[in-house]
Tab-separated table of C-alpha atoms and ligand atoms in Angstrom:
chain	number	residue	atom	x	y	z
A	1236	MET	CA	-21.312	35.558	24.926
A	1237	ILE	CA	-21.444	32.293	23.143
A	1238	VAL	CA	-17.998	31.078	21.747
A	1239	ASP	CA	-17.501	28.663	19.057
A	1240	LEU	CA	-16.186	25.599	21.112
A	1241	VAL	CA	-15.509	24.399	24.549
A	1242	LEU	CA	-13.295	21.503	25.141
A	1243	SER	CA	-14.193	20.044	28.544
A	1244	ASN	CA	-12.770	17.716	31.056
A	1245	GLY	CA	-9.198	17.698	29.883
A	1246	LYS	CA	-5.659	18.177	31.054
A	1247	ALA	CA	-3.433	20.837	29.322
A	1248	TYR	CA	0.313	21.904	29.287
A	1249	VAL	CA	-0.300	25.480	30.498
A	1250	ASN	CA	2.488	27.653	31.980
A	1251	ASN	CA	5.048	24.808	32.145
A	1252	ARG	CA	2.942	22.459	33.761
A	1253	ILE	CA	0.080	19.956	33.237
A	1254	VAL	CA	-3.357	21.177	34.697
A	1255	ASP	CA	-6.865	19.798	34.752
A	1256	CYS	CA	-8.937	22.313	32.773
A	1257	SER	CA	-11.331	23.296	30.024
A	1258	LEU	CA	-10.555	25.383	27.024
A	1259	ALA	CA	-12.790	27.779	25.293
A	1260	ILE	CA	-12.179	28.510	21.712
A	1261	ASN	CA	-13.437	31.427	19.649
A	1262	LYS	CA	-12.738	32.649	16.123
A	1263	GLY	CA	-9.712	30.488	15.874
A	1264	LYS	CA	-8.047	31.565	19.195
A	1265	ILE	CA	-7.986	30.387	22.655
A	1266	PHE	CA	-10.359	32.382	24.436
A	1267	LYS	CA	-10.331	30.986	27.843
A	1268	ILE	CA	-8.267	28.319	29.818
A	1269	GLY	CA	-9.832	27.405	33.298
A	1270	LYS	CA	-12.290	25.587	35.371
A	1271	GLU	CA	-15.362	23.926	33.551
A	1272	ALA	CA	-17.546	26.021	35.832
A	1273	ASN	CA	-16.027	29.224	34.304
A	1274	MET	CA	-16.477	28.331	30.689
A	1275	PRO	CA	-18.734	30.512	28.573
A	1276	LYS	CA	-21.643	28.976	26.583
A	1277	ALA	CA	-20.507	27.364	23.471
A	1278	GLU	CA	-22.100	26.253	20.160
A	1279	THR	CA	-20.292	23.141	20.310
A	1280	LYS	CA	-18.987	21.185	23.377
A	1281	THR	CA	-16.486	18.399	23.203
A	1282	ASP	CA	-15.756	15.985	26.253
A	1283	LEU	CA	-11.956	15.268	26.185
A	1284	LYS	CA	-12.391	12.633	28.645
A	1285	ASN	CA	-9.346	13.450	30.496
A	1286	LEU	CA	-6.963	13.369	27.400
A	1287	LEU	CA	-4.012	15.722	27.321
A	1288	VAL	CA	-3.869	18.917	25.325
A	1289	LEU	CA	-0.584	20.019	24.029
A	1290	PRO	CA	0.307	23.213	21.958
A	1291	GLY	CA	0.106	21.894	18.412
A	1292	LEU	CA	3.585	20.629	17.310
A	1293	ILE	CA	5.455	22.958	14.921
A	1294	ASP	CA	7.736	20.842	12.602
A	1295	ILE	CA	10.307	23.124	11.250
A	1296	HIS	CA	11.895	20.713	8.705
A	1297	VAL	CA	9.411	19.202	6.244
A	1298	HIS	CA	9.713	18.659	2.455
A	1299	LEU	CA	6.068	18.875	1.338
A	1300	ARG	CA	7.171	18.536	-2.357
A	1301	ASP	CA	4.100	19.094	-4.774
A	1302	GLU	CA	4.610	20.696	-8.076
A	1303	GLY	CA	7.081	18.803	-10.089
A	1304	LYS	CA	7.524	16.285	-7.192
A	1305	ALA	CA	3.858	15.860	-6.501
A	1306	TYR	CA	4.087	12.183	-7.236
A	1307	LYS	CA	6.021	11.723	-3.966
A	1308	GLU	CA	3.888	13.961	-1.857
A	1309	ASP	CA	1.639	16.940	-2.355
A	1310	PHE	CA	0.390	19.794	0.023
A	1311	TYR	CA	-2.717	17.894	0.856
A	1312	SER	CA	-1.129	14.520	1.555
A	1313	GLY	CA	1.816	16.032	3.285
A	1314	THR	CA	-0.302	18.227	5.632
A	1315	ALA	CA	-2.840	15.366	6.283
A	1316	ALA	CA	0.184	13.478	7.539
A	1317	ALA	CA	1.207	16.363	9.642
A	1318	ALA	CA	-2.401	16.637	11.120
A	1319	ALA	CA	-2.539	12.717	11.818
A	1320	GLY	CA	0.792	13.263	13.807
A	1321	GLY	CA	-0.496	16.095	16.008
A	1322	ILE	CA	1.560	18.588	13.937
A	1323	THR	CA	-0.228	21.874	13.453
A	1324	THR	CA	2.510	23.955	11.661
A	1325	VAL	CA	5.113	22.897	9.205
A	1326	LEU	CA	7.981	24.624	7.520
A	1327	ASP	CA	8.272	23.505	3.858
A	1328	MET	CA	11.897	23.030	2.425
A	1329	PRO	CA	12.820	24.692	-0.824
A	1330	ASN	CA	14.486	21.700	-2.767
A	1331	ASN	CA	11.455	21.566	-5.068
A	1332	ASN	CA	10.879	21.541	-8.695
A	1333	PRO	CA	11.089	24.256	-9.460
A	1334	VAL	CA	13.464	25.266	-6.626
A	1335	THR	CA	12.024	27.849	-4.251
A	1336	MET	CA	14.445	30.558	-4.789
A	1337	SER	CA	12.763	33.712	-5.976
A	1338	ALA	CA	9.624	35.880	-5.026
A	1339	GLY	CA	7.866	34.464	-7.970
A	1340	THR	CA	8.469	30.793	-7.221
A	1341	LEU	CA	7.449	31.316	-3.470
A	1342	ARG	CA	4.276	33.197	-4.609
A	1343	ASN	CA	3.502	30.341	-6.902
A	1344	ARG	CA	4.039	27.746	-4.211
A	1345	MET	CA	1.780	29.707	-1.774
A	1346	LYS	CA	-0.856	30.007	-4.261
A	1347	ILE	CA	-0.817	26.347	-4.904
A	1348	ALA	CA	-0.665	25.439	-1.362
A	1349	GLU	CA	-3.528	27.763	-0.238
A	1350	ARG	CA	-6.196	25.579	-1.659
A	1351	LYS	CA	-4.732	22.240	-0.445
A	1352	ILE	CA	-3.235	22.607	2.897
A	1353	LEU	CA	-4.849	21.201	6.345
A	1354	VAL	CA	-2.330	22.698	8.757
A	1355	ASN	CA	-0.443	25.851	8.757
A	1356	VAL	CA	2.508	25.987	6.559
A	1357	GLY	CA	5.432	28.486	6.421
A	1358	PHE	CA	8.082	28.475	3.569
A	1359	TYR	CA	11.851	28.433	3.395
A	1360	SER	CA	13.498	29.870	0.240
A	1361	GLU	CA	16.890	28.858	-1.066
A	1362	PHE	CA	19.238	31.688	-1.890
A	1363	PRO	CA	18.789	33.379	-5.134
A	1364	ARG	CA	21.482	33.904	-7.695
A	1365	ASN	CA	21.130	37.590	-7.607
A	1366	MET	CA	21.368	38.698	-4.047
A	1367	LYS	CA	19.279	41.820	-4.721
A	1368	GLU	CA	16.397	39.340	-4.649
A	1369	ILE	CA	16.814	38.388	-1.143
A	1370	GLU	CA	14.981	41.229	0.198
A	1371	GLU	CA	12.135	40.558	-2.255
A	1372	ILE	CA	11.797	37.010	-1.093
A	1373	VAL	CA	11.493	38.076	2.484
A	1374	ARG	CA	8.859	40.641	1.579
A	1375	GLU	CA	7.021	37.820	-0.160
A	1376	GLY	CA	6.789	36.106	3.226
A	1377	ALA	CA	9.613	33.479	3.475
A	1378	VAL	CA	10.101	32.633	7.233
A	1379	ALA	CA	13.713	31.648	6.638
A	1380	PHE	CA	16.373	30.639	4.225
A	1381	LYS	CA	17.826	27.200	3.603
A	1382	LEU	CA	21.411	26.407	2.654
A	1383	PHE	CA	22.278	23.171	1.278
A	1384	MET	CA	26.009	22.583	1.448
A	1385	ALA	CA	26.120	18.948	0.204
A	1386	GLU	CA	25.263	19.866	-3.243
A	1387	GLN	CA	24.498	22.865	-5.324
A	1388	ILE	CA	20.707	23.515	-5.159
A	1389	GLY	CA	20.083	27.157	-4.785
A	1390	GLY	CA	21.230	30.091	-6.693
A	1391	LEU	CA	24.102	31.089	-4.489
A	1392	ASN	CA	27.472	29.366	-5.336
A	1393	ILE	CA	28.194	27.335	-2.093
A	1394	ASP	CA	31.880	27.072	-3.150
A	1395	ASP	CA	32.375	30.788	-3.082
A	1396	ASP	CA	32.878	31.998	0.542
A	1397	HIS	CA	32.810	35.543	-0.431
A	1398	ALA	CA	29.363	35.108	-1.699
A	1399	LEU	CA	28.315	33.245	1.268
A	1400	LEU	CA	29.546	36.022	3.479
A	1401	GLU	CA	27.646	38.831	1.221
A	1402	ALA	CA	24.292	36.692	1.583
A	1403	PHE	CA	24.800	36.247	5.282
A	1404	LYS	CA	25.400	40.070	5.821
A	1405	ILE	CA	22.196	40.824	3.917
A	1406	ILE	CA	20.122	38.108	5.794
A	1407	SER	CA	21.479	39.270	9.098
A	1408	GLY	CA	20.347	42.785	8.546
A	1409	LEU	CA	16.774	41.434	7.512
A	1410	LYS	CA	16.823	39.429	10.814
A	1411	VAL	CA	15.993	36.048	9.083
A	1412	PRO	CA	17.594	32.906	10.100
A	1413	VAL	CA	19.512	30.578	7.723
A	1414	ALA	CA	18.767	27.008	8.311
A	1415	VAL	CA	21.774	24.767	6.984
A	1416	HIS	CA	22.261	21.210	5.780
A	1417	ALA	CA	25.761	20.928	6.983
A	1418	GLU	CA	27.836	18.418	4.785
A	1419	ASP	CA	30.884	19.585	2.990
A	1420	LYS	CA	30.294	19.004	-0.619
A	1421	ILE	CA	33.938	18.932	-1.538
A	1422	ALA	CA	34.884	16.374	0.941
A	1423	LEU	CA	31.734	14.381	0.424
A	1424	LYS	CA	32.255	14.213	-3.387
A	1425	LYS	CA	35.929	13.431	-3.187
A	1426	ALA	CA	35.035	10.537	-0.734
A	1427	GLU	CA	32.315	9.432	-3.110
A	1428	GLU	CA	34.393	9.344	-6.168
A	1429	GLU	CA	37.194	7.167	-4.583
A	1430	LEU	CA	34.740	4.685	-3.332
A	1431	LYS	CA	33.053	4.437	-6.742
A	1432	LEU	CA	36.379	3.821	-8.211
A	1433	ALA	CA	37.096	0.981	-5.848
A	1434	ASN	CA	33.632	-0.360	-6.654
A	1435	CYS	CA	32.220	0.304	-3.318
A	1436	ASN	CA	28.543	0.910	-3.914
A	1437	ASP	CA	26.711	-0.341	-0.990
A	1438	ILE	CA	25.448	1.054	2.371
A	1439	GLU	CA	28.872	0.765	3.932
A	1440	ALA	CA	30.320	3.085	1.285
A	1441	PHE	CA	27.534	5.455	1.710
A	1442	LEU	CA	28.296	5.540	5.583
A	1443	LYS	CA	31.999	6.182	4.618
A	1444	ALA	CA	31.335	9.058	2.295
A	1445	HIS	CA	28.935	10.817	4.705
A	1446	SER	CA	31.446	10.714	7.512
A	1447	GLU	CA	31.329	12.617	10.848
A	1448	SER	CA	34.247	14.717	9.452
A	1449	VAL	CA	32.057	15.790	6.508
A	1450	GLU	CA	29.385	17.262	8.899
A	1451	VAL	CA	32.095	18.847	11.255
A	1452	LYS	CA	33.871	20.509	8.340
A	1453	ALA	CA	30.605	22.131	6.972
A	1454	VAL	CA	29.436	23.272	10.472
A	1455	LYS	CA	32.879	24.856	11.120
A	1456	HIS	CA	33.400	26.458	7.834
A	1457	LEU	CA	29.899	28.207	7.986
A	1458	LEU	CA	30.387	29.270	11.550
A	1459	ASN	CA	33.688	31.033	10.634
A	1460	ILE	CA	31.823	32.964	7.885
A	1461	ALA	CA	28.670	33.587	10.114
A	1462	GLU	CA	30.873	34.860	12.835
A	1463	GLN	CA	31.677	38.050	10.860
A	1464	THR	CA	27.898	38.886	10.262
A	1465	GLY	CA	25.782	38.173	13.302
A	1466	VAL	CA	23.505	36.111	11.084
A	1467	HIS	CA	21.316	33.493	12.992
A	1468	MET	CA	22.566	30.105	12.013
A	1469	HIS	CA	20.334	27.251	12.415
A	1470	PHE	CA	21.908	23.949	11.922
A	1471	CYS	CA	19.494	21.094	10.664
A	1472	HIS	CA	19.559	17.486	11.638
A	1473	ILE	CA	22.922	17.573	13.645
A	1474	SER	CA	23.913	13.919	13.724
A	1475	THR	CA	27.369	13.612	15.376
A	1476	GLU	CA	29.134	14.298	18.622
A	1477	ASN	CA	31.792	16.628	16.995
A	1478	GLY	CA	29.084	18.417	14.805
A	1479	LEU	CA	27.421	19.131	17.975
A	1480	LYS	CA	30.352	20.078	19.774
A	1481	ALA	CA	31.176	22.821	17.245
A	1482	VAL	CA	27.566	24.143	17.555
A	1483	ILE	CA	28.013	24.133	21.418
A	1484	ASN	CA	31.242	25.989	21.230
A	1485	ALA	CA	29.683	28.633	19.089
A	1486	LYS	CA	26.789	28.969	21.345
A	1487	LYS	CA	29.352	29.350	24.327
A	1488	SER	CA	30.941	32.183	22.480
A	1489	GLY	CA	27.718	34.089	22.379
A	1490	MET	CA	26.912	33.661	18.547
A	1491	PRO	CA	23.229	33.350	17.606
A	1492	VAL	CA	23.284	29.659	16.747
A	1493	THR	CA	20.625	26.933	17.112
A	1494	CYS	CA	20.394	23.524	15.992
A	1495	GLU	CA	17.962	20.482	15.729
A	1496	THR	CA	18.176	16.673	15.491
A	1497	THR	CA	15.551	14.363	14.278
A	1498	PRO	CA	13.762	11.151	15.627
A	1499	HIS	CA	15.675	8.967	13.115
A	1500	HIS	CA	19.038	10.205	14.294
A	1501	LEU	CA	17.973	9.572	17.896
A	1502	PHE	CA	16.144	6.226	17.516
A	1503	LEU	CA	18.036	4.248	14.759
A	1504	SER	CA	21.622	3.250	14.615
A	1505	VAL	CA	23.939	2.083	11.710
A	1506	ASP	CA	22.962	-1.433	12.834
A	1507	ASP	CA	19.219	-0.603	12.107
A	1508	LEU	CA	20.194	0.747	8.782
A	1509	ARG	CA	22.269	-2.449	7.885
A	1510	ARG	CA	19.156	-4.599	8.959
A	1511	ILE	CA	16.422	-2.483	7.174
A	1512	GLY	CA	18.545	-1.578	4.171
A	1513	THR	CA	18.294	1.459	1.829
A	1514	LEU	CA	14.735	2.159	2.753
A	1515	ALA	CA	16.233	3.840	5.902
A	1516	LEU	CA	18.786	5.750	3.885
A	1517	ILE	CA	18.853	9.456	4.853
A	1518	MET	CA	21.146	12.220	4.585
A	1519	PRO	CA	23.203	12.549	6.980
A	1520	PRO	CA	22.826	8.941	7.665
A	1521	VAL	CA	22.020	7.350	10.863
A	1522	ARG	CA	24.923	6.895	13.196
A	1523	GLU	CA	27.013	4.603	15.573
A	1524	LYS	CA	25.782	4.193	19.199
A	1525	HIS	CA	28.176	6.478	20.726
A	1526	GLN	CA	27.106	9.299	18.495
A	1527	ILE	CA	23.369	8.622	19.303
A	1528	ALA	CA	24.440	8.907	23.072
A	1529	ALA	CA	26.006	12.293	22.554
A	1530	LEU	CA	22.794	13.454	20.728
A	1531	TRP	CA	20.730	12.303	23.812
A	1532	ASN	CA	23.100	14.052	25.926
A	1533	GLY	CA	22.662	17.295	23.958
A	1534	ILE	CA	18.956	16.951	24.572
A	1535	GLU	CA	19.300	16.390	28.136
A	1536	ASN	CA	21.675	19.402	28.505
A	1537	GLY	CA	19.550	21.622	26.437
A	1538	TRP	CA	22.278	22.328	23.682
A	1539	ILE	CA	19.889	20.859	20.952
A	1540	ASP	CA	17.052	23.482	20.657
A	1541	VAL	CA	14.621	21.660	18.255
A	1542	LEU	CA	13.438	18.240	17.135
A	1543	ALA	CA	12.211	18.239	13.637
A	1544	SER	CA	10.887	15.333	11.561
A	1545	ASP	CA	12.929	15.982	8.120
A	1546	HIS	CA	9.819	14.379	6.550
A	1547	ALA	CA	11.349	13.637	3.078
A	1548	PRO	CA	9.042	11.292	1.228
A	1549	HIS	CA	9.938	9.310	-2.005
A	1550	THR	CA	8.395	6.500	-3.979
A	1551	LEU	CA	9.309	2.949	-2.937
A	1552	GLU	CA	10.968	2.488	-6.115
A	1553	GLU	CA	13.145	5.377	-5.612
A	1554	LYS	CA	14.306	3.928	-2.364
A	1555	LYS	CA	15.599	0.565	-3.765
A	1556	THR	CA	17.933	1.099	-6.554
A	1557	LYS	CA	21.013	-1.182	-7.308
A	1558	LEU	CA	23.794	1.268	-6.506
A	1559	VAL	CA	23.486	3.046	-3.227
A	1560	TRP	CA	24.446	6.441	-4.775
A	1561	ASP	CA	21.111	6.372	-6.886
A	1562	VAL	CA	18.985	5.871	-3.793
A	1563	LYS	CA	16.736	8.796	-3.088
A	1564	VAL	CA	17.506	9.675	0.529
A	1565	GLY	CA	14.817	10.477	3.001
A	1566	ILE	CA	12.013	9.017	4.783
A	1567	PRO	CA	8.306	10.097	5.771
A	1568	SER	CA	8.236	10.891	9.443
A	1569	LEU	CA	5.432	13.217	10.156
A	1570	GLU	CA	3.319	10.423	11.347
A	1571	THR	CA	5.982	8.804	13.668
A	1572	THR	CA	7.607	11.756	15.317
A	1573	LEU	CA	5.159	12.504	18.090
A	1574	PRO	CA	4.318	8.857	18.745
A	1575	LEU	CA	8.124	8.003	19.083
A	1576	LEU	CA	8.507	10.999	21.416
A	1577	LEU	CA	5.467	10.182	23.648
A	1578	THR	CA	6.885	6.694	23.838
A	1579	GLU	CA	9.895	7.999	25.415
A	1580	VAL	CA	7.895	10.059	27.893
A	1581	LYS	CA	6.384	6.744	28.967
A	1582	ARG	CA	9.688	5.349	29.379
A	1583	GLY	CA	10.953	8.465	31.336
A	1584	ARG	CA	13.705	9.473	29.025
A	1585	LEU	CA	11.732	12.694	27.940
A	1586	SER	CA	9.320	14.714	29.803
A	1587	ILE	CA	6.095	16.311	28.232
A	1588	ALA	CA	7.827	19.672	29.111
A	1589	ASP	CA	10.735	18.410	26.794
A	1590	VAL	CA	8.498	17.528	23.905
A	1591	VAL	CA	6.548	20.822	24.166
A	1592	ARG	CA	9.859	22.749	24.409
A	1593	LEU	CA	11.723	21.097	21.554
A	1594	MET	CA	8.616	20.854	19.153
A	1595	SER	CA	6.440	23.861	19.955
A	1596	GLU	CA	7.931	26.345	22.121
A	1597	LYS	CA	11.470	26.771	20.713
A	1598	PRO	CA	10.312	26.529	17.098
A	1599	ALA	CA	7.840	29.378	17.712
A	1600	GLU	CA	10.606	31.381	19.184
A	1601	ILE	CA	13.408	30.722	16.594
A	1602	PHE	CA	11.228	31.245	13.566
A	1603	ARG	CA	9.060	34.051	15.250
A	1604	LEU	CA	5.776	32.331	14.750
A	1605	LYS	CA	3.774	34.823	16.638
A	1606	GLY	CA	0.642	33.432	18.706
A	1607	ARG	CA	1.911	29.820	18.463
A	1608	GLY	CA	3.667	27.255	20.369
A	1609	PHE	CA	2.159	27.982	23.850
A	1610	LEU	CA	-1.267	27.249	25.167
A	1611	LYS	CA	-2.185	30.767	26.264
A	1612	GLU	CA	-5.485	32.930	25.926
A	1613	GLY	CA	-5.235	34.849	22.899
A	1614	ASN	CA	-2.873	32.581	20.985
A	1615	ASN	CA	-4.068	30.655	18.032
A	1616	ALA	CA	-6.076	27.414	18.854
A	1617	ASP	CA	-3.504	25.011	17.473
A	1618	LEU	CA	-3.885	22.005	19.621
A	1619	ALA	CA	-2.752	18.376	19.672
A	1620	VAL	CA	-4.918	16.291	21.921
A	1621	VAL	CA	-3.162	13.134	22.899
A	1622	ASP	CA	-3.765	9.798	24.623
A	1623	LEU	CA	-0.725	9.088	26.667
A	1624	ASP	CA	-1.709	5.508	27.496
A	1625	LYS	CA	-2.562	4.234	24.129
A	1626	ARG	CA	-0.428	1.360	23.073
A	1627	TYR	CA	-0.318	0.264	19.460
A	1628	LYS	CA	1.707	-0.657	16.616
A	1629	ILE	CA	2.980	1.748	14.002
A	1630	ASP	CA	1.381	0.777	10.651
A	1631	ALA	CA	3.060	2.606	7.684
A	1632	SER	CA	0.506	1.115	5.289
A	1633	LYS	CA	-2.054	3.337	7.164
A	1634	PHE	CA	-0.002	6.765	6.632
A	1635	HIS	CA	-1.795	9.731	4.988
A	1636	SER	CA	1.575	10.536	3.293
A	1637	LYS	CA	1.959	9.156	-0.107
A	1638	ALA	CA	4.978	7.254	1.147
A	1639	LYS	CA	3.697	4.335	2.847
A	1640	TYR	CA	6.813	2.778	4.451
A	1641	SER	CA	8.834	3.662	7.450
A	1642	PRO	CA	11.886	2.343	9.412
A	1643	PHE	CA	9.551	2.435	12.444
A	1644	ASP	CA	7.063	0.305	10.715
A	1645	GLY	CA	5.903	-2.376	13.320
A	1646	TRP	CA	7.453	-0.579	16.362
A	1647	THR	CA	5.308	-0.449	19.427
A	1648	ALA	CA	4.509	3.062	20.430
A	1649	GLU	CA	2.851	4.162	23.591
A	1650	GLY	CA	1.009	7.586	23.180
A	1651	LYS	CA	-1.108	8.703	20.187
A	1652	PRO	CA	-2.294	11.919	18.786
A	1653	ILE	CA	-6.173	11.639	19.004
A	1654	LYS	CA	-7.402	14.922	17.805
A	1655	THR	CA	-5.581	17.900	16.069
A	1656	PHE	CA	-7.245	21.425	15.854
A	1657	VAL	CA	-5.643	24.137	13.634
A	1658	ASN	CA	-6.805	27.720	14.197
A	1659	GLY	CA	-9.627	26.350	16.370
A	1660	ARG	CA	-10.842	23.841	13.522
A	1661	LEU	CA	-10.961	20.262	14.151
A	1662	ILE	CA	-8.697	18.715	11.259
A	1663	MET	CA	-7.789	15.242	12.563
A	1664	ASP	CA	-10.211	13.019	14.818
A	1665	GLU	CA	-9.092	9.352	15.689
A	1666	GLY	CA	-6.783	8.983	12.740
A	1667	GLU	CA	-9.343	10.404	10.240
A	1668	ILE	CA	-9.004	13.710	8.314
A	1669	VAL	CA	-12.391	15.535	8.986
A	1670	ALA	CA	-11.770	19.011	7.536
A	1671	LYS	CA	-11.700	20.377	4.013
A	1672	ALA	CA	-8.543	20.909	2.086
A	1673	GLY	CA	-7.599	24.583	2.460
A	1674	SER	CA	-8.235	24.742	6.167
A	1675	GLY	CA	-4.752	25.542	7.052
A	1676	GLU	CA	-3.187	29.031	6.987
A	1677	ILE	CA	-0.087	30.349	5.063
A	1678	ILE	CA	2.252	31.811	7.234
A	1679	ARG	CA	4.228	34.701	6.187
A	1680	ARG	CA	6.875	36.425	8.053
A	1681	GLU	CA	5.701	39.848	9.274
B	738	DOR	O1	17.592	12.564	3.658
B	738	DOR	C1	17.258	13.613	3.095
B	738	DOR	N1	16.312	13.864	2.172
B	738	DOR	N2	18.298	14.445	3.240
B	738	DOR	C2	18.157	15.702	2.482
B	738	DOR	O2	19.125	16.655	2.597
B	738	DOR	C3	17.321	16.043	1.371
B	738	DOR	C4	15.997	15.270	1.704
B	738	DOR	C5	15.107	15.224	0.407
B	738	DOR	O3	14.559	16.203	0.044
B	738	DOR	O4	14.674	14.015	0.237
B	739	ZN	ZN1	19.132	18.077	4.986
B	740	ZN	ZN1	15.588	17.880	4.744
């Protein structure tokens, strides 16, 4: 038998350890992992020169935009950024124009994406106005629902606890997770109004408005409702000690709860935000040092399940408005996430096992992405080939994302994604995109 590809002389993270091995790839799947002598003949052979192969990263929190927001990012540029960052699957957020919140908008989004994507893409949907449509959206293939609690985005009235309860009941029956942006709208708007009246419109005011208690309030509120339903709640970008504590308590009580944090919440503090300015403004914002320490603790103790980029690109003009309230919050981060994590591996704060657990294994498990997240014979050949010894400066002007800025611009990273394979196909090689648009696969919940 002749397989499509053999990757020789590599190392790979297999069965929870790094082993010297070669990998045979056929028809998009991992055909064999083993000694070079046991590899089948191949159409193409690539010498990995001792580089490390990881299961391709799965980024469960990405705003790919496109459609009405294509000027910020589109399916091609966003998935090119993912491939450049060693990420082989992304889950797309629904705050689009139009908002993804019906079978129709989802179907249309999938159709547009199909021709443009370079990595695998699964889709979140916001909740529809009419709850009867929830099942239709799941049938269309949404991998999960998103609930944005900071402001009304979807069709479900976030001020109506009874409606939330009904929605959670339906979704729990369908066994689909709900990912939440946990900031309490009422508390947030009240603080914002007071600050505006006092003529406080700068970064300090933004930090005051987006306080720890605003996060904690939303987390606790939703846990109270979720508890009555058995729904799987996934808390996005947890950023505070007490927000995390509330999640931990729910976990301890046996509720099906998971959470994520982001590289910017781990690596940037309010001091960085003050120094860099509104370019680094995101929601929830970066925090004080003691909050960051609590998040690192949560990673070390295994309470934080997932790391996700929350890639949220905007134009540079949108990032620099006069009043802080008008700044578009979010930063592009698909191309900095893995480099920053590998740098921490070099420093000894994280292990390769941590990176793979947080960005491949757990995401695949939580969102039921079958055949992904692990290097295993029979699984999809989604691979990130990395050079752990490569030292270089992060250069945002070279990003594949349309948003060519980053709070991490100029940082020295150690560890670089060198090749990205998606379903057995080489997509990125030495920073260049080498595959056609449409090479990625749309992921539908089965
Ligand atoms: O920083 C953020 N950016 N937080 C959000 O909740 C939304 C996101 C975006 O879409 O830009
Ligand atoms: Zn969010
Ligand atoms: Zn987001």
